[in-house]
Every structure is written in structure tokens, then in C-alpha cells.
Tab-separated table of C-alpha atoms in Angstrom:
chain	number	residue	atom	x	y	z
A	1	MET	CA	34.999	-20.179	42.986
A	2	ILE	CA	38.400	-18.913	44.072
A	3	ARG	CA	39.592	-16.119	41.774
A	4	ASP	CA	43.067	-14.634	41.524
A	5	ALA	CA	45.015	-12.502	39.081
A	6	ILE	CA	48.528	-11.119	38.922
A	7	ILE	CA	48.159	-7.616	37.530
A	8	GLU	CA	50.795	-4.881	37.459
A	9	GLY	CA	49.763	-1.628	35.813
A	10	ASN	CA	48.435	-2.404	32.324
A	11	HIS	CA	49.765	-5.973	32.400
A	12	ARG	CA	48.046	-9.133	33.564
A	13	TYR	CA	50.525	-11.974	33.851
A	14	SER	CA	48.262	-14.677	35.193
A	15	LEU	CA	44.604	-15.358	35.870
A	16	THR	CA	43.525	-18.361	37.954
A	17	ARG	CA	40.195	-19.900	38.787
A	18	VAL	CA	39.719	-22.790	41.222
A	19	TRP	CA	36.317	-24.483	41.506
A	20	ASP	CA	37.367	-27.784	43.120
A	21	ILE	CA	40.247	-27.575	45.618
A	22	THR	CA	40.283	-31.371	45.979
A	23	ASN	CA	41.043	-31.848	42.264
A	24	GLU	CA	44.701	-31.154	41.446
A	25	ASN	CA	44.224	-31.263	37.661
A	26	ARG	CA	44.876	-27.804	36.236
A	27	ALA	CA	44.416	-26.578	32.678
A	28	LEU	CA	46.667	-23.835	31.339
A	29	PHE	CA	45.365	-21.807	28.407
A	30	ILE	CA	47.956	-19.734	26.551
A	31	MET	CA	46.191	-17.059	24.548
A	32	LEU	CA	47.021	-13.756	22.838
A	33	ASN	CA	46.450	-11.030	25.437
A	34	PRO	CA	44.327	-10.386	28.519
A	35	SER	CA	41.109	-8.426	28.356
A	36	THR	CA	38.840	-7.444	31.267
A	37	ALA	CA	38.930	-10.523	33.508
A	38	ASP	CA	40.608	-9.975	36.857
A	39	GLU	CA	40.468	-11.300	40.434
A	40	GLN	CA	36.810	-10.258	40.704
A	41	GLN	CA	35.176	-10.805	37.323
A	42	ASP	CA	35.244	-13.208	34.399
A	43	ASP	CA	35.001	-12.245	30.750
A	44	MET	CA	33.491	-14.429	28.015
A	45	THR	CA	36.834	-16.062	27.193
A	46	THR	CA	37.459	-17.004	30.830
A	47	LYS	CA	33.984	-18.513	31.129
A	48	ARG	CA	34.550	-20.515	27.960
A	49	CYS	CA	37.933	-21.782	29.194
A	50	ILE	CA	36.380	-22.809	32.525
A	51	ASN	CA	33.779	-24.864	30.658
A	52	PHE	CA	36.445	-26.632	28.597
A	53	ALA	CA	38.567	-27.298	31.705
A	54	LYS	CA	35.581	-28.751	33.580
A	55	ARG	CA	34.875	-31.030	30.617
A	56	TRP	CA	38.470	-32.283	30.870
A	57	LYS	CA	37.953	-33.097	34.583
A	58	CYS	CA	40.131	-30.265	35.901
A	59	GLY	CA	39.572	-28.537	39.221
A	60	SER	CA	41.216	-25.269	38.197
A	61	LEU	CA	42.681	-23.294	35.342
A	62	GLU	CA	45.261	-20.650	34.693
A	63	ILE	CA	45.356	-18.269	31.759
A	64	CYS	CA	48.591	-16.738	30.471
A	65	ASN	CA	49.253	-14.929	27.213
A	66	LEU	CA	51.787	-14.207	24.483
A	67	PHE	CA	51.371	-10.524	25.365
A	68	SER	CA	50.547	-9.474	28.924
A	69	TYR	CA	49.237	-6.013	27.962
A	70	ARG	CA	45.521	-5.715	28.785
A	71	THR	CA	43.250	-4.519	26.004
A	72	THR	CA	39.791	-5.498	24.834
A	73	TYR	CA	40.886	-4.952	21.229
A	74	PRO	CA	43.840	-7.144	20.187
A	75	LYS	CA	44.506	-4.963	17.132
A	76	ASP	CA	45.498	-2.214	19.609
A	77	LEU	CA	48.626	-4.260	20.325
A	78	ARG	CA	49.956	-3.210	16.900
A	79	LYS	CA	49.845	0.446	17.971
A	80	LEU	CA	51.769	-0.036	21.213
A	81	PRO	CA	55.543	-0.175	21.679
A	82	TYR	CA	57.261	-3.513	21.327
A	83	PRO	CA	58.514	-5.235	23.508
A	84	ASP	CA	56.544	-3.335	26.197
A	85	ILE	CA	53.356	-5.202	25.243
A	86	ILE	CA	54.981	-8.516	26.195
A	87	GLY	CA	55.637	-7.525	29.785
A	88	GLU	CA	58.890	-7.942	31.704
A	89	LYS	CA	57.635	-10.839	33.838
A	90	ASN	CA	55.593	-12.646	31.195
A	91	ARG	CA	58.003	-15.482	30.529
A	92	TYR	CA	58.485	-16.138	34.250
A	93	TYR	CA	54.745	-16.544	34.874
A	94	LEU	CA	54.235	-18.496	31.678
A	95	GLU	CA	56.916	-21.032	32.582
A	96	LYS	CA	55.667	-21.282	36.171
A	97	ALA	CA	52.122	-21.941	34.939
A	98	PHE	CA	53.409	-24.512	32.456
A	99	LYS	CA	55.151	-26.474	35.211
A	100	GLU	CA	52.031	-26.455	37.417
A	101	ALA	CA	49.561	-27.462	34.691
A	102	THR	CA	48.395	-30.984	33.900
A	103	ILE	CA	46.868	-29.925	30.571
A	104	VAL	CA	48.395	-27.177	28.412
A	105	VAL	CA	46.272	-25.673	25.636
A	106	VAL	CA	47.547	-23.067	23.171
A	107	ALA	CA	44.745	-20.880	21.853
A	108	TRP	CA	46.000	-17.470	20.780
A	109	GLY	CA	44.029	-17.188	17.536
A	110	LYS	CA	44.868	-15.468	14.279
A	111	GLN	CA	46.955	-12.587	15.623
A	112	GLY	CA	49.628	-14.706	17.308
A	113	LYS	CA	52.089	-13.882	14.540
A	114	LEU	CA	52.322	-10.287	15.740
A	115	HIS	CA	56.018	-9.606	16.365
A	116	LYS	CA	56.518	-13.332	15.648
A	117	GLN	CA	55.544	-14.194	19.218
A	118	SER	CA	53.757	-17.408	18.256
A	119	THR	CA	56.936	-18.630	16.582
A	120	HIS	CA	58.992	-17.878	19.666
A	121	ILE	CA	56.521	-19.485	22.065
A	122	HIS	CA	56.342	-22.514	19.774
A	123	HIS	CA	60.071	-23.059	20.338
A	124	LEU	CA	59.754	-22.544	24.104
A	125	LEU	CA	56.802	-24.929	24.344
A	126	LYS	CA	58.654	-27.593	22.403
A	127	GLN	CA	61.577	-27.290	24.814
A	128	TRP	CA	59.386	-27.271	27.940
A	129	SER	CA	57.237	-30.113	26.624
A	130	HIS	CA	60.339	-32.236	26.149
A	131	GLU	CA	61.867	-31.284	29.525
A	132	HIS	CA	58.671	-31.952	31.485
A	133	LYS	CA	57.307	-34.773	29.300
A	134	LYS	CA	54.060	-32.869	28.882
A	135	PRO	CA	52.001	-32.743	25.678
A	136	ILE	CA	50.700	-29.459	24.298
A	137	TYR	CA	47.151	-29.296	22.952
A	138	CYS	CA	45.035	-26.920	20.919
A	139	LEU	CA	41.387	-26.667	19.889
A	140	GLY	CA	42.174	-26.937	16.188
A	141	PHE	CA	43.930	-24.682	13.709
A	142	LEU	CA	42.925	-21.647	11.691
A	143	LYS	CA	43.618	-21.073	7.998
A	144	ASN	CA	46.722	-19.069	8.918
A	145	LYS	CA	48.000	-22.125	10.851
A	146	GLU	CA	47.578	-20.573	14.295
A	147	PRO	CA	45.715	-22.396	17.122
A	148	ARG	CA	42.001	-21.621	17.456
A	149	HIS	CA	40.794	-19.311	20.231
A	150	PRO	CA	38.255	-20.871	22.680
A	151	LEU	CA	35.520	-18.377	21.787
A	152	TYR	CA	35.557	-19.675	18.213
A	153	ALA	CA	35.668	-23.383	19.020
A	154	PRO	CA	32.379	-25.274	19.323
A	155	THR	CA	31.605	-26.433	22.869
A	156	GLU	CA	32.082	-30.094	21.913
A	157	THR	CA	35.527	-29.474	20.370
A	158	GLU	CA	38.097	-32.068	21.425
A	159	LYS	CA	41.615	-30.953	22.173
A	160	ILE	CA	44.237	-32.242	19.735
A	161	ASP	CA	47.996	-32.532	20.053
A	162	PHE	CA	49.599	-29.278	18.922
A	163	PHE	CA	52.849	-30.857	17.754
A	164	THR	CA	51.633	-34.033	16.028
A	165	ASN	CA	48.795	-32.332	14.126
A	166	PRO	CA	50.554	-29.135	13.223
A	167	PRO	CA	50.050	-27.039	10.227
A	168	PHE	CA	52.126	-24.627	12.349
A	169	ASP	CA	55.485	-24.305	10.602
A	170	GLY	CA	57.577	-23.425	13.644
A	171	GLY	CA	59.325	-20.596	11.807
A	172	LYS	CA	62.650	-19.044	12.707
A	173	LEU	CA	63.358	-17.974	16.254
A	174	PRO	CA	62.918	-14.201	16.060
A	175	CYS	CA	62.421	-12.464	19.378
A	176	LYS	CA	61.858	-12.875	23.084
A	177	ILE	CA	58.761	-13.331	25.212
A	178	GLY	CA	59.862	-11.278	28.188
A	179	LYS	CA	62.707	-11.659	30.615
A	180	GLN	CA	63.367	-14.923	32.388
């Protein structure tokens, strides 16, 4: 397994895992915020994402987030200064990962509405999906209309189209997801 991570201070912008260098299919998971996984170790979420990506016949994956600030406890994000928790380079790495992915899965869970980031990323994803003719998937929706996190999706969960099955309302464009 080839492991890599782009980490600057308290921010992780990207995490990649490659298990088959001959397979160019890459899954991108867009989640809430990074935890402990880095270029040396996997956390439970990373392991779960790898299993989903292997099931979808991918040879690698990349994980990016709405917020690049690393914390094991997502509720800590509420205590930290906004927009610092997004990270200056977050949008750059998110868009780069989007362009390189063959499968894009949104999976930020119930706290995506913090600072209305899920609404903003929804608009960006719609734009990028149209520009690159690439569908966006999720692992189902929660009661609050946000996409389910991989840790809370059964192993046999099938990905569904995020835009054609959406209870997600799209909302009003409120804020930014880092500098371009």
C-alpha cells in the first residue's frame, strides 16, 4: 500500500492510498474533517473507505474534507475560529482531487451544515460535475438531509446519485470553502 498525506500544521488537505498501481480508477471521498490518519497510519474511516473503493473496482482513493482542520472530535470544530478551520488551500486540493477521481462520493455526515459548508460545497460540486461530466454519489442520506458517513453505512451499501436522489435542499450560497 502506498500512503501519502498533505499535512500543514493542524490541517490535512489530502490523504491518498494506492493498493493497485495498474488500476487507474480512483475514488474520492469528501467528508467533514480529518482525524488521525496520515502518511503512515489509517484510522477506521480510512479503512472503511478503502473497502468501499475496492468493492467499486478502484485501485486507489483520496480523502478530502469540508474542513481541513484535524480533530478526532468534530464538535470541536464549533469551538475553533471560522474560516481558519476550512484551511487556506482546501478548495485547491478538493478541486484537484475531484478532477483526478473516477468516482466521487460525498459523505460528511450530520455536521456538514456547520458554517453552511455543505451548502457551499453542494454548489461547487454541481458546477464541477457539470463541467467535467462526472456524477456525484453518496451512501444514502440522514434525517437532516446530509450524506451518510462511511462508518455508519452498512458494508453492502450501494452508492446512489447525490443529485438525482436528493433530499438535500441545496440552500443559499453562504460562504467559501477556502481560497482558490
